[in-house]
Short mmCIF file of C-alpha atoms in Angstrom, two decimals:
data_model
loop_
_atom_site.label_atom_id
_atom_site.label_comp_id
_atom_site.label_asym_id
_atom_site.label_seq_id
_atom_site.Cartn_x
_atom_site.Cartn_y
_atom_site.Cartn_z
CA UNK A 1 7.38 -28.39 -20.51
CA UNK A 2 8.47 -24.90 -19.77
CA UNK A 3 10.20 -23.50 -22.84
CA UNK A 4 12.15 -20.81 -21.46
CA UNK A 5 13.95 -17.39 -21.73
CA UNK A 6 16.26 -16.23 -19.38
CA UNK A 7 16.60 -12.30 -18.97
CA UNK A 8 19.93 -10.73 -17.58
CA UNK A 9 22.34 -8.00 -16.76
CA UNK A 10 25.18 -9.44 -15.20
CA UNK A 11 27.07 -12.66 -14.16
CA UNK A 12 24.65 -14.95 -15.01
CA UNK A 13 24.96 -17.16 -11.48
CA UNK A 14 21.00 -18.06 -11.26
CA UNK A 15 20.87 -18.98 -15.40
CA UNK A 16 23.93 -21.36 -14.53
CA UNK A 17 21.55 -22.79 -11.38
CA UNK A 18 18.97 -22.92 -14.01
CA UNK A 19 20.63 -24.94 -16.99
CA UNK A 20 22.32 -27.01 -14.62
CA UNK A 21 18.87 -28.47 -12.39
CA UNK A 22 17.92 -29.05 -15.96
CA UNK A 23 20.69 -30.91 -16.97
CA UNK A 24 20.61 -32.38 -13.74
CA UNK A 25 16.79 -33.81 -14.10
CA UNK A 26 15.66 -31.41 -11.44
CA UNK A 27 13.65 -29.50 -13.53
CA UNK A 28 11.77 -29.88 -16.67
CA UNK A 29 12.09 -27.52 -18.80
CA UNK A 30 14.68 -25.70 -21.69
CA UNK A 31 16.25 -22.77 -22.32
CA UNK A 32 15.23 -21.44 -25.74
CA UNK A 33 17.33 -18.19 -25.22
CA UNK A 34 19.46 -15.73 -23.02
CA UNK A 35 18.86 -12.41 -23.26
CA UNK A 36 20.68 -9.34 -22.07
CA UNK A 37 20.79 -5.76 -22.27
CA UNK A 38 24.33 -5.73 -21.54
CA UNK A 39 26.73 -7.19 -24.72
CA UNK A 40 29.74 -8.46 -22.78
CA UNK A 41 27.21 -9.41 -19.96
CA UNK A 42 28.90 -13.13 -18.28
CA UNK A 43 25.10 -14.32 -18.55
CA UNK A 44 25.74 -14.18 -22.50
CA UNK A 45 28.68 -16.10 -22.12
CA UNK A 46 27.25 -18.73 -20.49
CA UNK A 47 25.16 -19.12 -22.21
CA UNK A 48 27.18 -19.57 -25.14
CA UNK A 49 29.29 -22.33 -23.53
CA UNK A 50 25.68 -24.47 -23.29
CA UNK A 51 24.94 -23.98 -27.40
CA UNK A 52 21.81 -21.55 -26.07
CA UNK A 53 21.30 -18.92 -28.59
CA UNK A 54 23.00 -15.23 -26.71
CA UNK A 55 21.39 -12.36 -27.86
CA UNK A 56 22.44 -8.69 -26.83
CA UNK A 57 18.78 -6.34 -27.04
CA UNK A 58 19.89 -3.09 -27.44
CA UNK A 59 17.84 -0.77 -25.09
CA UNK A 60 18.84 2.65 -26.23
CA UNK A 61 17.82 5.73 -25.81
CA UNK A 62 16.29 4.25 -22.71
CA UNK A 63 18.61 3.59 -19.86
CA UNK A 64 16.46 1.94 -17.18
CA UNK A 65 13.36 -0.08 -18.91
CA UNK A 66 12.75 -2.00 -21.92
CA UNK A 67 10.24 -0.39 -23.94
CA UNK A 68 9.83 0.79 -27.54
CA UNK A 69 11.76 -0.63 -30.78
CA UNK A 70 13.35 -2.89 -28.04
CA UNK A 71 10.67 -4.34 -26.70
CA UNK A 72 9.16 -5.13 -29.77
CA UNK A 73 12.44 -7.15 -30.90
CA UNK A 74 12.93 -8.86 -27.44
CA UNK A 75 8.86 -9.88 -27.99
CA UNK A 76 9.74 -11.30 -31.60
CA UNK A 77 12.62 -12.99 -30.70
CA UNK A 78 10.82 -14.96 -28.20
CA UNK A 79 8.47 -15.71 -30.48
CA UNK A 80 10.90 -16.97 -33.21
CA UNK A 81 12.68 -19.15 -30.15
CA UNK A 82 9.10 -20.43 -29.40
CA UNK A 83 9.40 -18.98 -25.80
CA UNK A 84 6.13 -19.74 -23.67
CA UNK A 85 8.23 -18.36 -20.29
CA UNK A 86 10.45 -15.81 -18.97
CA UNK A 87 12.59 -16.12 -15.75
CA UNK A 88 14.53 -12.93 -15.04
CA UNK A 89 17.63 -13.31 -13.57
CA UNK A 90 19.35 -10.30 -12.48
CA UNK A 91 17.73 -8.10 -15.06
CA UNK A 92 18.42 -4.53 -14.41
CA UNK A 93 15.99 -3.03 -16.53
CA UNK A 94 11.99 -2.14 -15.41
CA UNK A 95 9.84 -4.28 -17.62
CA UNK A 96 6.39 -2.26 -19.36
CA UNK A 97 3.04 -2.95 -20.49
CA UNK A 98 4.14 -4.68 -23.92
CA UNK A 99 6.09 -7.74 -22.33
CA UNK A 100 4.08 -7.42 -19.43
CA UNK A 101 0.78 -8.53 -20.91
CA UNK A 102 2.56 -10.88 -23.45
CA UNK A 103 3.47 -12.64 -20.52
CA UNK A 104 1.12 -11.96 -17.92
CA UNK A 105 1.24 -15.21 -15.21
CA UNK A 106 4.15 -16.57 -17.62
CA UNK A 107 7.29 -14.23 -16.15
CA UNK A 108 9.30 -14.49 -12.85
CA UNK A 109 11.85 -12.80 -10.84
CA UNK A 110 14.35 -13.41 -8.15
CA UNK A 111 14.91 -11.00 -5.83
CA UNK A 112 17.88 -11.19 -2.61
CA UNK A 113 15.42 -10.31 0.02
CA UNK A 114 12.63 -11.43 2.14
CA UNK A 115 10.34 -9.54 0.34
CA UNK A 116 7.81 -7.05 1.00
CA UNK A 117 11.15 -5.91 2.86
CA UNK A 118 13.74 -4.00 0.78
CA UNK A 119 12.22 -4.53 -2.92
CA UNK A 120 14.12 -2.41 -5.45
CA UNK A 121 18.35 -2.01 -5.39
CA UNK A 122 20.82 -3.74 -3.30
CA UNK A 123 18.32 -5.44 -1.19
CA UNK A 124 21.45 -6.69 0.54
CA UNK A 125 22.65 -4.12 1.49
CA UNK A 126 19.24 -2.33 2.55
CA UNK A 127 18.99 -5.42 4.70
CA UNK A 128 22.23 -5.18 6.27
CA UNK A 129 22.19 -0.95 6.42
CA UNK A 130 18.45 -1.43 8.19
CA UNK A 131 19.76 -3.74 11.06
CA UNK A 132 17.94 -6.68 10.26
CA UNK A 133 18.58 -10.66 12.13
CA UNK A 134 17.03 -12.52 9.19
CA UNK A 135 17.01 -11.87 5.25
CA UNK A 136 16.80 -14.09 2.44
CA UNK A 137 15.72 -14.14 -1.50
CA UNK A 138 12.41 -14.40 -2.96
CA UNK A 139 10.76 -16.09 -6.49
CA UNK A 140 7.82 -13.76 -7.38
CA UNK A 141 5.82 -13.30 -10.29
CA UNK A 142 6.35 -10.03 -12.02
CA UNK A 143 3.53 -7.50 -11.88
CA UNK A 144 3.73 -4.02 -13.07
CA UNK A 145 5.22 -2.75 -9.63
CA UNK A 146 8.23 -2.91 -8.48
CA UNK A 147 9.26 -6.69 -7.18
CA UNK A 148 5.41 -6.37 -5.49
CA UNK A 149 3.77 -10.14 -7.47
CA UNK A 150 2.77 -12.80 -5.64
CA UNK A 151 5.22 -14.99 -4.12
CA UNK A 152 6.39 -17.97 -5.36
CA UNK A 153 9.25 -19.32 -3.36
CA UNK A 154 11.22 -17.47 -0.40
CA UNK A 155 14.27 -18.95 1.70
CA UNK A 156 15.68 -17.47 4.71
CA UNK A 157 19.20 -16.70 5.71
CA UNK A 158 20.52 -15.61 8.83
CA UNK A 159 22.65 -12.46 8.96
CA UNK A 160 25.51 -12.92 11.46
CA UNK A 161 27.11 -10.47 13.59
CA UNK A 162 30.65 -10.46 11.73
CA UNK A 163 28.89 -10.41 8.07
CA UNK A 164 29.98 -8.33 5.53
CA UNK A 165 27.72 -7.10 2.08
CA UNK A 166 29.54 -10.01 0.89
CA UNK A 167 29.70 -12.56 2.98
CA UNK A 168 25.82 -11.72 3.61
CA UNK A 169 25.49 -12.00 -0.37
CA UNK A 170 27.44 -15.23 -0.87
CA UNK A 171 24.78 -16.70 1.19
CA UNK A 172 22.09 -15.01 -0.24
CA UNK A 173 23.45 -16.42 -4.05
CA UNK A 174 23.64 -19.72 -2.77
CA UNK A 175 20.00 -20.10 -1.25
CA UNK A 176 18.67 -18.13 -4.90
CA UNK A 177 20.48 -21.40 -6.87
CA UNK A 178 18.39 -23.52 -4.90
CA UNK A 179 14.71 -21.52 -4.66
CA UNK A 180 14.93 -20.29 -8.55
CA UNK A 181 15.10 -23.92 -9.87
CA UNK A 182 12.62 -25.32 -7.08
CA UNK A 183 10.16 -22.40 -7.66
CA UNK A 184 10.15 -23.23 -11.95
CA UNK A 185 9.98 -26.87 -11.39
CA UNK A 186 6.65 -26.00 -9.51
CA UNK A 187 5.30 -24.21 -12.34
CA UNK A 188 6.53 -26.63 -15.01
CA UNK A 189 4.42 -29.31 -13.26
CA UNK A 190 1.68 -27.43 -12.69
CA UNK A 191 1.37 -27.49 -9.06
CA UNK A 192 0.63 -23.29 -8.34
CA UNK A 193 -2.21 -22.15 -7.12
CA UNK A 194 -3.32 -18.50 -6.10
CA UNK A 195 -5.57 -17.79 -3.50
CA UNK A 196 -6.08 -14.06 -2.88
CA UNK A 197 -2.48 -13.31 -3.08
CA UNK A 198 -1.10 -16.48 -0.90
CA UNK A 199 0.24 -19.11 -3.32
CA UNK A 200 -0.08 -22.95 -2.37
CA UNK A 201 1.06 -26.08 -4.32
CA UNK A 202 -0.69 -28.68 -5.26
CA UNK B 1 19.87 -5.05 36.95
CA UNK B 2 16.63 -3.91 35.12
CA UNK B 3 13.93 -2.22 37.06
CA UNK B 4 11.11 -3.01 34.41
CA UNK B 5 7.52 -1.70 33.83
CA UNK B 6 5.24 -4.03 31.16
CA UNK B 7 2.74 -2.22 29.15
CA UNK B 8 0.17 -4.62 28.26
CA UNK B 9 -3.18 -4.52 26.96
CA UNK B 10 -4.45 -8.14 26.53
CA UNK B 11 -3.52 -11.52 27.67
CA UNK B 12 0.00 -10.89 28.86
CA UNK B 13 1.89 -14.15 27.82
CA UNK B 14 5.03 -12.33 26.83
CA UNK B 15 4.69 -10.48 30.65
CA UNK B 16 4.56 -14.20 31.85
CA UNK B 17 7.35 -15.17 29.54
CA UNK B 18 9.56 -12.47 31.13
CA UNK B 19 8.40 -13.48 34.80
CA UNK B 20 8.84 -16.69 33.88
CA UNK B 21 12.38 -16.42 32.65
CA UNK B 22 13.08 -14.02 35.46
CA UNK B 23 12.36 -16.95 38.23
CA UNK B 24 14.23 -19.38 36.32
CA UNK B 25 17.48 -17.29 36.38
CA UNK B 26 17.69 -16.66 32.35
CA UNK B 27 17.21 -13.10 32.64
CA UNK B 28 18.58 -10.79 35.52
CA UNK B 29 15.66 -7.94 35.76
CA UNK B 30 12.64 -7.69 38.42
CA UNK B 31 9.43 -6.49 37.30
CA UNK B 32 8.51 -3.42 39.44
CA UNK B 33 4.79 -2.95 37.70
CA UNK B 34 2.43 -3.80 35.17
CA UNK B 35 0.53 -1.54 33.44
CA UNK B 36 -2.99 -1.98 31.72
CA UNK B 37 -5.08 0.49 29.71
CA UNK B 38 -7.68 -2.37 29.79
CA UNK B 39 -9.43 -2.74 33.15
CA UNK B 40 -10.03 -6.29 32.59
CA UNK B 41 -7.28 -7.30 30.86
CA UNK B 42 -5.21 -10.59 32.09
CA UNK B 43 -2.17 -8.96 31.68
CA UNK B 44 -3.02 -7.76 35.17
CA UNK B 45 -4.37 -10.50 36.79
CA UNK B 46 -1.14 -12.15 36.03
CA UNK B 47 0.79 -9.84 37.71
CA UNK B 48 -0.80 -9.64 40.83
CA UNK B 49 -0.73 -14.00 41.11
CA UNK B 50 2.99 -13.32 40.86
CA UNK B 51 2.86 -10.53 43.82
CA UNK B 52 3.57 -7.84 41.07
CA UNK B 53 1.95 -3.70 41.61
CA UNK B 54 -0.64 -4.27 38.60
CA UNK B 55 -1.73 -0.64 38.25
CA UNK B 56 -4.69 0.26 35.40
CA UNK B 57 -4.09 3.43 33.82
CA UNK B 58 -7.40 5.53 32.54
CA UNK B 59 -6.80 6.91 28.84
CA UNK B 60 -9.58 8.74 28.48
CA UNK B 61 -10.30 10.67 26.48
CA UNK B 62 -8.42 9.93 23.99
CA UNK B 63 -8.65 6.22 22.18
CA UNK B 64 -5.52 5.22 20.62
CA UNK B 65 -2.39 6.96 22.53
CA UNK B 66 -0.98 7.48 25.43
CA UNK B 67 -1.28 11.10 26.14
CA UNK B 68 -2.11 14.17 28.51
CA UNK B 69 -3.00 13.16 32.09
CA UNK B 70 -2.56 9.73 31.56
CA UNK B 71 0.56 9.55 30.70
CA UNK B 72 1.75 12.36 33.54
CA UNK B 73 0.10 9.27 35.73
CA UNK B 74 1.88 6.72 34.09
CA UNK B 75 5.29 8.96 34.43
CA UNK B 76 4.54 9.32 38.12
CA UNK B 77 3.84 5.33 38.45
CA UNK B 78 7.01 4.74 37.13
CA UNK B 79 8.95 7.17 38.73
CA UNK B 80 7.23 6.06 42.37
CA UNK B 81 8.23 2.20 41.62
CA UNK B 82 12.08 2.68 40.35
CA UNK B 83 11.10 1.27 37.01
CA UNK B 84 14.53 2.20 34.81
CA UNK B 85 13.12 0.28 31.47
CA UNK B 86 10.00 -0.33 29.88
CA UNK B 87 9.07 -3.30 27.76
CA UNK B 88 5.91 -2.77 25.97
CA UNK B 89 4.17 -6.29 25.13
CA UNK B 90 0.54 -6.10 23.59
CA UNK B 91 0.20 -2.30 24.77
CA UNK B 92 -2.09 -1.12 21.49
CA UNK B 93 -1.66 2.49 22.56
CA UNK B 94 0.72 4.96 20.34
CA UNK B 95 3.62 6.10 22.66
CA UNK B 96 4.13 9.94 22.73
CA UNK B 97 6.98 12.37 23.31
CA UNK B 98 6.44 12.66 26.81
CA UNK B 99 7.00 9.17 27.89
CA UNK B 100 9.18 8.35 24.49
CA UNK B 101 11.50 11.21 25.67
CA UNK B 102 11.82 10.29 29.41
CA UNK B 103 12.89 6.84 28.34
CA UNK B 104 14.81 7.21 25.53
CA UNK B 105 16.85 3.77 24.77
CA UNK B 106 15.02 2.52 27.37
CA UNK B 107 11.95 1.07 25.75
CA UNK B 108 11.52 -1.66 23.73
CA UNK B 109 8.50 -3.51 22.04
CA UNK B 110 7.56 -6.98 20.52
CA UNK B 111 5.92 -6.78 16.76
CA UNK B 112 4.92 -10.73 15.38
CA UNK B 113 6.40 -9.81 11.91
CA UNK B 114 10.02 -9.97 10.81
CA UNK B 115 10.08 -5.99 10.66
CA UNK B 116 10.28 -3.81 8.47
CA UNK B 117 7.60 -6.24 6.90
CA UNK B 118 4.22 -5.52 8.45
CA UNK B 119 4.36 -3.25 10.66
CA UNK B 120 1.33 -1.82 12.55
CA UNK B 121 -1.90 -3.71 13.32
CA UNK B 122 -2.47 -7.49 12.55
CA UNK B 123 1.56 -8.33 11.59
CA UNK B 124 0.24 -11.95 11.21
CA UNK B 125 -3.07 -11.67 9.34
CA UNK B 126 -0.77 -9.54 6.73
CA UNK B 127 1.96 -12.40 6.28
CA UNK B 128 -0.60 -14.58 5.56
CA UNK B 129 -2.83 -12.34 2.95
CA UNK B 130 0.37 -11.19 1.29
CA UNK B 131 1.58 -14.81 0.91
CA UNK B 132 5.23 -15.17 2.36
CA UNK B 133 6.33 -17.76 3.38
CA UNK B 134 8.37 -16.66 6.09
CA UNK B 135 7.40 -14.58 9.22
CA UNK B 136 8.36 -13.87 12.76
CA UNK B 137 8.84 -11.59 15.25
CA UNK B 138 10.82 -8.47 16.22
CA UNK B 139 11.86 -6.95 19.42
CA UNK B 140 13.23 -3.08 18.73
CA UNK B 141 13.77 -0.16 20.51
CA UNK B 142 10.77 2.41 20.62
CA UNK B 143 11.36 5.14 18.96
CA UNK B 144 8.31 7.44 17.57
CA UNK B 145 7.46 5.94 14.25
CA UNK B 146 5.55 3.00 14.04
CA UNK B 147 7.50 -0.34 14.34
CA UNK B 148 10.49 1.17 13.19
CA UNK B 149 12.92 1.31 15.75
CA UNK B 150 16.56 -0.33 16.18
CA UNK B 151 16.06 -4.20 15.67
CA UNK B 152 17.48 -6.30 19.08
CA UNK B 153 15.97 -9.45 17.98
CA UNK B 154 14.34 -11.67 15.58
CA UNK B 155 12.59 -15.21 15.30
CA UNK B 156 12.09 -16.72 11.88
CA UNK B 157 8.77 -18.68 11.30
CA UNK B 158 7.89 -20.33 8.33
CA UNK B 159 4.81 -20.39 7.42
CA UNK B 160 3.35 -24.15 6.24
CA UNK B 161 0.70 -24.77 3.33
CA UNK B 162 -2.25 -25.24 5.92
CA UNK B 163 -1.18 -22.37 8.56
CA UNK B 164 -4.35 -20.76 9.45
CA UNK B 165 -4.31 -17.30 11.16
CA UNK B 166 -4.47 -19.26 14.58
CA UNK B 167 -1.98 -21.79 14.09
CA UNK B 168 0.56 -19.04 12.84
CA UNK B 169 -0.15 -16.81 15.49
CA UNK B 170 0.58 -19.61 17.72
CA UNK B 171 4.00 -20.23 16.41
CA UNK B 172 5.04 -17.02 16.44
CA UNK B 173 4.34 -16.40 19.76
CA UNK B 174 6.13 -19.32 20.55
CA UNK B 175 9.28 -17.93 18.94
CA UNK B 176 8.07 -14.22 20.80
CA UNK B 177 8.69 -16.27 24.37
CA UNK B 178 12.22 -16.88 23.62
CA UNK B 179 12.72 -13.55 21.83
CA UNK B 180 11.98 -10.86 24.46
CA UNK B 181 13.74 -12.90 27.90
CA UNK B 182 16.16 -12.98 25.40
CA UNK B 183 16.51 -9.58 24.05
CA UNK B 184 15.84 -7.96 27.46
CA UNK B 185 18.91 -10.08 28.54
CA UNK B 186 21.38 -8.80 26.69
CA UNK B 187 20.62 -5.25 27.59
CA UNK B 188 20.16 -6.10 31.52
CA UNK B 189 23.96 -7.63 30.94
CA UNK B 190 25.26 -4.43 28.76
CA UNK B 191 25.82 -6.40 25.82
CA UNK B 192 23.62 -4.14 23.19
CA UNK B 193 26.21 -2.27 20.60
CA UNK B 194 24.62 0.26 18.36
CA UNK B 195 26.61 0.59 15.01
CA UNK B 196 23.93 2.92 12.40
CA UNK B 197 20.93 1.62 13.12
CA UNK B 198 22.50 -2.01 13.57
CA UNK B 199 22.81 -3.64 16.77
CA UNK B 200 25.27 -6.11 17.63
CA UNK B 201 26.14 -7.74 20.83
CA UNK B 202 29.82 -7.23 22.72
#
């Protein structure tokens, strides 16, 4: 049973996919706790609507990781919510060593690209700006670089000729709902396993 | 109409795709000349079955480009058959400024990645080591960096649980078949539309 804590920034659309393929029976797991570093963040909200503890982790002074005072609450407030795994979900901030090796092989990301193409910001729109025919999102573990772990999940999407950023993103959101839930299930039963770099299920 | 040249340095199945989908009407081009920095290579042999000049072009001395004498040869091949275009397909030699220059927007080449993933040497053995699960192949316009010209086309493969090297490589060139008769189609019927670096088709 995964015991889980979702990490945010924004709307909260892939915690949603989450909590509902759990109330669903898809997956088999629970949401201990949704954090964010962002207090009127949606993700909190929803959160909130499900009777999952919402908690706002102040990041300040720093402005684009978690590290320091913060990090050491976010790491005993998983703790108190008996956390064994993090899913990040839109999370906007870099993650560092602390959390990291807390949670090393226990913390995922979702990424809206067909990653190792366009890691980093607005992998949408790096797709669409580079010219690409075929995009897509991708489940990866986290590793101390930048959306560079292994790979858990991927789906592809096509990128039409009359797409916009967000007609090319609606898609993008709606094939993440389906690999982020798929991709946990996977790990909740146990059925990942790494060779070299190339993941396979048992 | 397309007056093509084919650069090739090994087997030559996307040459025979194009001849292939030449005689059968899908793509309005003729082949003018093959060209082989190989000796030996059946990219050459399978020219000349189909009637086509198959002309090997000496590199020496140099070991990885296309450069000096040889490619004032290959300019002069060109030039004496009334090639217009040049699709590269296999040709493991670095294009320089010379030749780039005299066909600029006229040269394209096939990479078995979905680009900007993988570029350079072994596109498939990569996929596989890095552990996506989706690959492909890319037909772009030359232009002097390394797999990083204008995208025309791309296949999408997926890559299955027990894909080895070979069996990937063979269902990617599968998709590559389609891909370049394809691609080389919509320029022989003026149908490429530049916008940035994105191409779309009138």
């Amino acid at each position: 049973m995964l015991s889980l804590a979702i990490f945010g920034s924004g709307s909260g659309t892939n915690c949603q996919a989450i909590i509902d393929a759990i109330a669903e029976g898809m997956l088999e797991a629970e949401v201990k706790c949704v954090l964010s570093d962002v207090a009127d963040a949606l993700i909190l909200e929803r959160a909130r609507r499900h009777g999952i503890p919402a908690i706002h982790i102040d990041c300040a002074p720093f402005k684009t990781k978690l590290d320091g005072a913060a990090e050491q609450r976010v790491l005993q407030t998983l703790e108190e919510h008996g956390v064994n795994f993090i899913a990040l979900a839109g999370f906007m901030r870099i993650i560092k060593d602390g959390l990291l090796n807390a949670y090393a092989g226990r913390m995922i990301n979702i990424h809206p690209s067909l990653l190792p193409s366009f890691p980093g910001l607005d992998g949408g729109k790096q797709a669409l700006d580079y010219g690409v025919k075929f995009t897509g999102c991708t489940v990866h573990f986290v590793d101390a670089g930048v959306d560079t772990g292994a790979i858990i999940n991927q789906k592809c999407v096509a990128i039409d000729e009359d797409d916009t950023l967000d007609s090319l993103m609606t898609k993008i959101h709606a094939q993440e709902h389906i690999a982020y839930p798929e991709a946990l299930q996977w790990i909740a039963t146990g059925r990942i396993q790494l060779n070299g770099r190339r993941i396979t299920l048992k």
